[in-house]
């Protein structure tokens, strides 16, 4: 059965003409039916007065579709984007963030990079650097069986995009655009790449992501540059398209080549390596490794590469894990972590008893690297989180118990998936029956909401434990609970060697 495609809209520079854009979207949806998302690249805000924006910001007016935008391209616009990691700007309008990956519930994967290129340090708040591009590319490459991404959003064009292709009009792509974005596009192989800033429309012929007769066939990339909203020349600024997420597509269908496909514009010739491999990686700190003696007969732990550390005299160095911007109570390498509460360590995640838990076996699933929420996790980390969830369900069921999982991505810095959309705050609950509940947080939200509900008389009937600070016990008591949990959990521990 064929998957139902998503219907998306992409837009060029809005430049503060919000009414023009959203009235046009309303007209399109009235004629052609509703679309799922609107993606805006280029300058979302303009140099015009803010009166029009205030109507959307205060809720007087509302965008007719869920809209995702890139960040500032100049100093003047920086003031509108208060949180570099993304935030809700107004109802239905969300700033994605400086750089990252947005994965929708459908599995659609959108990579975004805000700002313009800068080769100088320190990098301005409206720019990206070679290090930003390298880290974004490496994060995606590190996922198992990486094939590419569905959509890439940038504001500048990629340099050289016109090579081997149809004419780009008045824009000279040998001089205009960003070589760093060319590098990013080469490495990430997006099916669609949208950009703006040049105030013109250019839909390049699709290009190959493989070398004929030397590499297996891969999907093609379509680059589309969009003009500015309401431009007097009536150049195209809004692009409608349908897409089935790559992960849901049959491979043969995915790699089918369009009749007008060209060579990759970022290769000087088909025999040369891509431009992306010519950009040196910035210096990185050595990757963190974690070794734990849990004082139990736990067997050998896998190395952070996922292999038995004794299987090779020269084990592969693990990639650098995401690092926190400051002290974090949950990063395993952090001195703030109370390591006596750690009860199990996997390759990408670990289990720890909750501080001041609702019960003696209130446990957290935490990624070893620093991630703020589940939606930021790489595929391999998600896989191990799911493995821990399934294992814990079996573990609790064997004891005649039921479990509830919940996560709050609101005023939190490190993911804490508790057992007892980059930039968007949310609260998520998963029941052991398979039911899932999701609430989008728009304004104020009780930080201990999940705990308070579970502690209420309607569920656990322990209202006096609604505040974790009132439930703290001594370190010796915590160590006793941790030892007991490790022993009970051992028969279910999937991290042990066979």
PDB file of C-alpha atoms in Angstrom, residues 217-399:
ATOM      1  CA  UNK A 217      22.229   4.504  -7.844  1.00  0.00           C
ATOM      2  CA  UNK A 218      21.039   7.078  -5.298  1.00  0.00           C
ATOM      3  CA  UNK A 219      18.155   9.526  -5.250  1.00  0.00           C
ATOM      4  CA  UNK A 220      18.384  12.804  -7.130  1.00  0.00           C
ATOM      5  CA  UNK A 221      18.391  16.305  -5.594  1.00  0.00           C
ATOM      6  CA  UNK A 222      16.161  19.196  -6.677  1.00  0.00           C
ATOM      7  CA  UNK A 223      17.427  22.687  -5.839  1.00  0.00           C
ATOM      8  CA  UNK A 224      14.817  25.474  -5.788  1.00  0.00           C
ATOM      9  CA  UNK A 225      15.621  29.135  -5.081  1.00  0.00           C
ATOM     10  CA  UNK A 226      12.599  31.313  -4.333  1.00  0.00           C
ATOM     11  CA  UNK A 227      11.999  35.016  -4.844  1.00  0.00           C
ATOM     12  CA  UNK A 228      10.829  37.564  -2.260  1.00  0.00           C
ATOM     13  CA  UNK A 229       7.171  37.742  -1.245  1.00  0.00           C
ATOM     14  CA  UNK A 230       5.043  40.226  -3.189  1.00  0.00           C
ATOM     15  CA  UNK A 231       7.823  41.195  -5.589  1.00  0.00           C
ATOM     16  CA  UNK A 232       6.617  43.556  -8.380  1.00  0.00           C
ATOM     17  CA  UNK A 233       8.068  41.321 -11.125  1.00  0.00           C
ATOM     18  CA  UNK A 234       5.744  38.530  -9.926  1.00  0.00           C
ATOM     19  CA  UNK A 235       8.605  36.064  -9.670  1.00  0.00           C
ATOM     20  CA  UNK A 236       7.662  32.836  -7.958  1.00  0.00           C
ATOM     21  CA  UNK A 237       8.059  32.984  -4.183  1.00  0.00           C
ATOM     22  CA  UNK A 238       5.816  30.107  -3.108  1.00  0.00           C
ATOM     23  CA  UNK A 239       6.459  26.504  -4.145  1.00  0.00           C
ATOM     24  CA  UNK A 240       4.019  23.657  -3.552  1.00  0.00           C
ATOM     25  CA  UNK A 241       5.136  20.031  -3.589  1.00  0.00           C
ATOM     26  CA  UNK A 242       4.254  16.590  -2.278  1.00  0.00           C
ATOM     27  CA  UNK A 243       6.728  14.235  -0.652  1.00  0.00           C
ATOM     28  CA  UNK A 244       6.746  10.805   0.969  1.00  0.00           C
ATOM     29  CA  UNK A 245       9.429  10.576   3.693  1.00  0.00           C
ATOM     30  CA  UNK A 246      12.511   8.766   2.457  1.00  0.00           C
ATOM     31  CA  UNK A 247      12.357   6.202   5.237  1.00  0.00           C
ATOM     32  CA  UNK A 248       8.913   5.058   4.058  1.00  0.00           C
ATOM     33  CA  UNK A 249       9.796   4.705   0.378  1.00  0.00           C
ATOM     34  CA  UNK A 250      10.674   1.606  -1.593  1.00  0.00           C
ATOM     35  CA  UNK A 251      14.361   1.800  -2.541  1.00  0.00           C
ATOM     36  CA  UNK A 252      13.725   1.232  -6.235  1.00  0.00           C
ATOM     37  CA  UNK A 253      11.192   4.063  -6.281  1.00  0.00           C
ATOM     38  CA  UNK A 254      13.477   6.362  -4.275  1.00  0.00           C
ATOM     39  CA  UNK A 255      16.485   6.039  -6.616  1.00  0.00           C
ATOM     40  CA  UNK A 256      14.499   6.291  -9.860  1.00  0.00           C
ATOM     41  CA  UNK A 257      16.274   8.926 -11.957  1.00  0.00           C
ATOM     42  CA  UNK A 258      14.339  11.780 -13.637  1.00  0.00           C
ATOM     43  CA  UNK A 259      14.738  12.003 -17.427  1.00  0.00           C
ATOM     44  CA  UNK A 260      16.374  15.440 -17.165  1.00  0.00           C
ATOM     45  CA  UNK A 261      18.848  14.575 -14.403  1.00  0.00           C
ATOM     46  CA  UNK A 262      22.354  16.109 -14.639  1.00  0.00           C
ATOM     47  CA  UNK A 263      25.728  15.510 -13.048  1.00  0.00           C
ATOM     48  CA  UNK A 264      26.381  16.785  -9.527  1.00  0.00           C
ATOM     49  CA  UNK A 265      27.207  20.523  -9.815  1.00  0.00           C
ATOM     50  CA  UNK A 266      29.571  20.450  -6.859  1.00  0.00           C
ATOM     51  CA  UNK A 267      32.039  18.051  -8.491  1.00  0.00           C
ATOM     52  CA  UNK A 268      34.543  19.585 -10.893  1.00  0.00           C
ATOM     53  CA  UNK A 269      34.324  16.342 -12.819  1.00  0.00           C
ATOM     54  CA  UNK A 270      32.682  13.004 -12.152  1.00  0.00           C
ATOM     55  CA  UNK A 271      36.056  11.505 -11.236  1.00  0.00           C
ATOM     56  CA  UNK A 272      36.830  14.006  -8.504  1.00  0.00           C
ATOM     57  CA  UNK A 273      35.727  13.846  -4.913  1.00  0.00           C
ATOM     58  CA  UNK A 274      32.989  16.177  -3.839  1.00  0.00           C
ATOM     59  CA  UNK A 275      33.815  19.643  -2.615  1.00  0.00           C
ATOM     60  CA  UNK A 276      32.552  18.672   0.811  1.00  0.00           C
ATOM     61  CA  UNK A 277      35.468  16.314   1.380  1.00  0.00           C
ATOM     62  CA  UNK A 278      37.977  19.061   0.657  1.00  0.00           C
ATOM     63  CA  UNK A 279      36.954  21.154   3.657  1.00  0.00           C
ATOM     64  CA  UNK A 280      39.103  20.169   6.646  1.00  0.00           C
ATOM     65  CA  UNK A 281      37.403  19.259   9.853  1.00  0.00           C
ATOM     66  CA  UNK A 282      37.863  21.754  12.702  1.00  0.00           C
ATOM     67  CA  UNK A 283      39.820  20.581  15.677  1.00  0.00           C
ATOM     68  CA  UNK A 284      37.723  18.625  18.145  1.00  0.00           C
ATOM     69  CA  UNK A 285      38.350  17.503  21.672  1.00  0.00           C
ATOM     70  CA  UNK A 286      38.892  13.792  22.090  1.00  0.00           C
ATOM     71  CA  UNK A 287      35.676  11.850  22.537  1.00  0.00           C
ATOM     72  CA  UNK A 288      34.546  10.964  26.033  1.00  0.00           C
ATOM     73  CA  UNK A 289      34.530   7.338  27.081  1.00  0.00           C
ATOM     74  CA  UNK A 290      32.679   5.925  30.067  1.00  0.00           C
ATOM     75  CA  UNK A 291      33.671   2.935  32.196  1.00  0.00           C
ATOM     76  CA  UNK A 292      31.656   1.819  35.186  1.00  0.00           C
ATOM     77  CA  UNK A 293      32.198  -0.781  37.862  1.00  0.00           C
ATOM     78  CA  UNK A 294      28.635  -1.418  39.028  1.00  0.00           C
ATOM     79  CA  UNK A 295      29.869  -3.879  41.679  1.00  0.00           C
ATOM     80  CA  UNK A 296      27.807  -6.694  40.222  1.00  0.00           C
ATOM     81  CA  UNK A 297      28.534  -9.597  37.880  1.00  0.00           C
ATOM     82  CA  UNK A 298      27.484  -7.589  34.891  1.00  0.00           C
ATOM     83  CA  UNK A 299      29.822  -9.099  32.282  1.00  0.00           C
ATOM     84  CA  UNK A 300      31.774  -6.978  29.834  1.00  0.00           C
ATOM     85  CA  UNK A 301      30.131  -3.798  28.601  1.00  0.00           C
ATOM     86  CA  UNK A 302      30.259  -2.962  24.918  1.00  0.00           C
ATOM     87  CA  UNK A 303      32.598  -0.155  23.978  1.00  0.00           C
ATOM     88  CA  UNK A 304      31.028   3.068  22.812  1.00  0.00           C
ATOM     89  CA  UNK A 305      31.588   1.923  19.225  1.00  0.00           C
ATOM     90  CA  UNK A 306      29.071  -0.852  19.803  1.00  0.00           C
ATOM     91  CA  UNK A 307      31.739  -3.589  19.615  1.00  0.00           C
ATOM     92  CA  UNK A 308      33.337  -5.804  22.213  1.00  0.00           C
ATOM     93  CA  UNK A 309      36.336  -3.845  23.394  1.00  0.00           C
ATOM     94  CA  UNK A 310      38.419  -7.013  23.349  1.00  0.00           C
ATOM     95  CA  UNK A 311      37.597  -7.945  19.758  1.00  0.00           C
ATOM     96  CA  UNK A 312      40.256  -5.706  18.227  1.00  0.00           C
ATOM     97  CA  UNK A 313      43.638  -4.490  19.476  1.00  0.00           C
ATOM     98  CA  UNK A 314      42.913  -1.167  17.753  1.00  0.00           C
ATOM     99  CA  UNK A 315      39.282  -0.331  18.420  1.00  0.00           C
ATOM    100  CA  UNK A 316      37.710   2.414  16.365  1.00  0.00           C
ATOM    101  CA  UNK A 317      37.655   5.747  18.166  1.00  0.00           C
ATOM    102  CA  UNK A 318      34.104   6.723  19.157  1.00  0.00           C
ATOM    103  CA  UNK A 319      32.732   9.879  17.621  1.00  0.00           C
ATOM    104  CA  UNK A 320      32.441  12.979  19.753  1.00  0.00           C
ATOM    105  CA  UNK A 321      29.205  13.080  21.690  1.00  0.00           C
ATOM    106  CA  UNK A 322      27.053  16.224  21.865  1.00  0.00           C
ATOM    107  CA  UNK A 323      28.376  18.404  24.667  1.00  0.00           C
ATOM    108  CA  UNK A 324      26.392  20.680  27.015  1.00  0.00           C
ATOM    109  CA  UNK A 325      26.903  24.462  26.927  1.00  0.00           C
ATOM    110  CA  UNK A 326      27.422  24.441  30.701  1.00  0.00           C
ATOM    111  CA  UNK A 327      27.069  22.221  33.775  1.00  0.00           C
ATOM    112  CA  UNK A 328      24.523  19.432  33.316  1.00  0.00           C
ATOM    113  CA  UNK A 329      23.257  17.100  36.039  1.00  0.00           C
ATOM    114  CA  UNK A 330      22.538  14.329  33.555  1.00  0.00           C
ATOM    115  CA  UNK A 331      25.523  14.167  31.152  1.00  0.00           C
ATOM    116  CA  UNK A 332      27.436  11.037  32.115  1.00  0.00           C
ATOM    117  CA  UNK A 333      30.814  12.769  31.822  1.00  0.00           C
ATOM    118  CA  UNK A 334      29.721  15.626  34.056  1.00  0.00           C
ATOM    119  CA  UNK A 335      31.081  15.941  37.596  1.00  0.00           C
ATOM    120  CA  UNK A 336      27.557  16.938  38.662  1.00  0.00           C
ATOM    121  CA  UNK A 337      26.201  13.440  37.942  1.00  0.00           C
ATOM    122  CA  UNK A 338      25.547  11.328  41.047  1.00  0.00           C
ATOM    123  CA  UNK A 339      27.029   8.178  39.583  1.00  0.00           C
ATOM    124  CA  UNK A 340      25.940   5.932  42.446  1.00  0.00           C
ATOM    125  CA  UNK A 341      22.405   6.260  41.052  1.00  0.00           C
ATOM    126  CA  UNK A 342      23.451   4.809  37.661  1.00  0.00           C
ATOM    127  CA  UNK A 343      22.070   1.271  37.398  1.00  0.00           C
ATOM    128  CA  UNK A 344      22.779   0.292  33.780  1.00  0.00           C
ATOM    129  CA  UNK A 345      24.922   1.624  30.933  1.00  0.00           C
ATOM    130  CA  UNK A 346      24.355   0.866  27.247  1.00  0.00           C
ATOM    131  CA  UNK A 347      26.169   2.066  24.153  1.00  0.00           C
ATOM    132  CA  UNK A 348      24.266   5.343  23.722  1.00  0.00           C
ATOM    133  CA  UNK A 349      22.016   5.574  26.806  1.00  0.00           C
ATOM    134  CA  UNK A 350      22.003   4.731  30.485  1.00  0.00           C
ATOM    135  CA  UNK A 351      19.522   4.101  33.300  1.00  0.00           C
ATOM    136  CA  UNK A 352      19.606   5.917  36.617  1.00  0.00           C
ATOM    137  CA  UNK A 353      17.321   5.939  39.626  1.00  0.00           C
ATOM    138  CA  UNK A 354      15.430   9.200  39.992  1.00  0.00           C
ATOM    139  CA  UNK A 355      16.543  11.512  42.777  1.00  0.00           C
ATOM    140  CA  UNK A 356      13.696  11.558  45.276  1.00  0.00           C
ATOM    141  CA  UNK A 357      11.760   9.012  43.216  1.00  0.00           C
ATOM    142  CA  UNK A 358       8.034   8.377  43.426  1.00  0.00           C
ATOM    143  CA  UNK A 359       8.850   4.731  44.117  1.00  0.00           C
ATOM    144  CA  UNK A 360      11.923   2.633  44.825  1.00  0.00           C
ATOM    145  CA  UNK A 361      12.153   1.694  41.143  1.00  0.00           C
ATOM    146  CA  UNK A 362      11.414   5.121  39.600  1.00  0.00           C
ATOM    147  CA  UNK A 363      14.055   5.135  36.866  1.00  0.00           C
ATOM    148  CA  UNK A 364      15.201   7.538  34.134  1.00  0.00           C
ATOM    149  CA  UNK A 365      16.364   6.695  30.607  1.00  0.00           C
ATOM    150  CA  UNK A 366      19.059   9.208  29.666  1.00  0.00           C
ATOM    151  CA  UNK A 367      21.290   9.596  26.585  1.00  0.00           C
ATOM    152  CA  UNK A 368      25.013   9.528  27.310  1.00  0.00           C
ATOM    153  CA  UNK A 369      25.574  12.545  25.061  1.00  0.00           C
ATOM    154  CA  UNK A 370      23.904  15.896  25.663  1.00  0.00           C
ATOM    155  CA  UNK A 371      20.526  16.079  23.939  1.00  0.00           C
ATOM    156  CA  UNK A 372      17.656  18.337  25.015  1.00  0.00           C
ATOM    157  CA  UNK A 373      14.772  16.204  23.738  1.00  0.00           C
ATOM    158  CA  UNK A 374      13.872  12.963  21.954  1.00  0.00           C
ATOM    159  CA  UNK A 375      13.380  14.773  18.634  1.00  0.00           C
ATOM    160  CA  UNK A 376      17.083  15.698  18.613  1.00  0.00           C
ATOM    161  CA  UNK A 377      18.340  12.128  19.001  1.00  0.00           C
ATOM    162  CA  UNK A 378      20.200  10.346  16.227  1.00  0.00           C
ATOM    163  CA  UNK A 379      18.661   7.143  14.844  1.00  0.00           C
ATOM    164  CA  UNK A 380      21.004   4.850  16.769  1.00  0.00           C
ATOM    165  CA  UNK A 381      20.260   6.588  20.085  1.00  0.00           C
ATOM    166  CA  UNK A 382      16.504   6.393  19.414  1.00  0.00           C
ATOM    167  CA  UNK A 383      16.908   2.678  18.710  1.00  0.00           C
ATOM    168  CA  UNK A 384      18.541   2.072  22.087  1.00  0.00           C
ATOM    169  CA  UNK A 385      15.965   4.234  23.902  1.00  0.00           C
ATOM    170  CA  UNK A 386      13.239   2.046  22.385  1.00  0.00           C
ATOM    171  CA  UNK A 387      15.154  -1.069  23.441  1.00  0.00           C
ATOM    172  CA  UNK A 388      15.362   0.198  27.011  1.00  0.00           C
ATOM    173  CA  UNK A 389      11.643   1.050  27.009  1.00  0.00           C
ATOM    174  CA  UNK A 390      10.647  -2.409  25.779  1.00  0.00           C
ATOM    175  CA  UNK A 391      12.985  -4.113  28.256  1.00  0.00           C
ATOM    176  CA  UNK A 392      11.692  -2.078  31.190  1.00  0.00           C
ATOM    177  CA  UNK A 393       8.100  -2.927  30.274  1.00  0.00           C
ATOM    178  CA  UNK A 394       8.967  -6.644  30.406  1.00  0.00           C
ATOM    179  CA  UNK A 395      10.877  -6.136  33.642  1.00  0.00           C
ATOM    180  CA  UNK A 396       8.004  -4.399  35.419  1.00  0.00           C
ATOM    181  CA  UNK A 397       5.420  -6.787  34.006  1.00  0.00           C
ATOM    182  CA  UNK A 398       7.377  -9.711  35.493  1.00  0.00           C
ATOM    183  CA  UNK A 399       6.904  -8.068  38.891  1.00  0.00           C
TER     184      UNK A 399
END
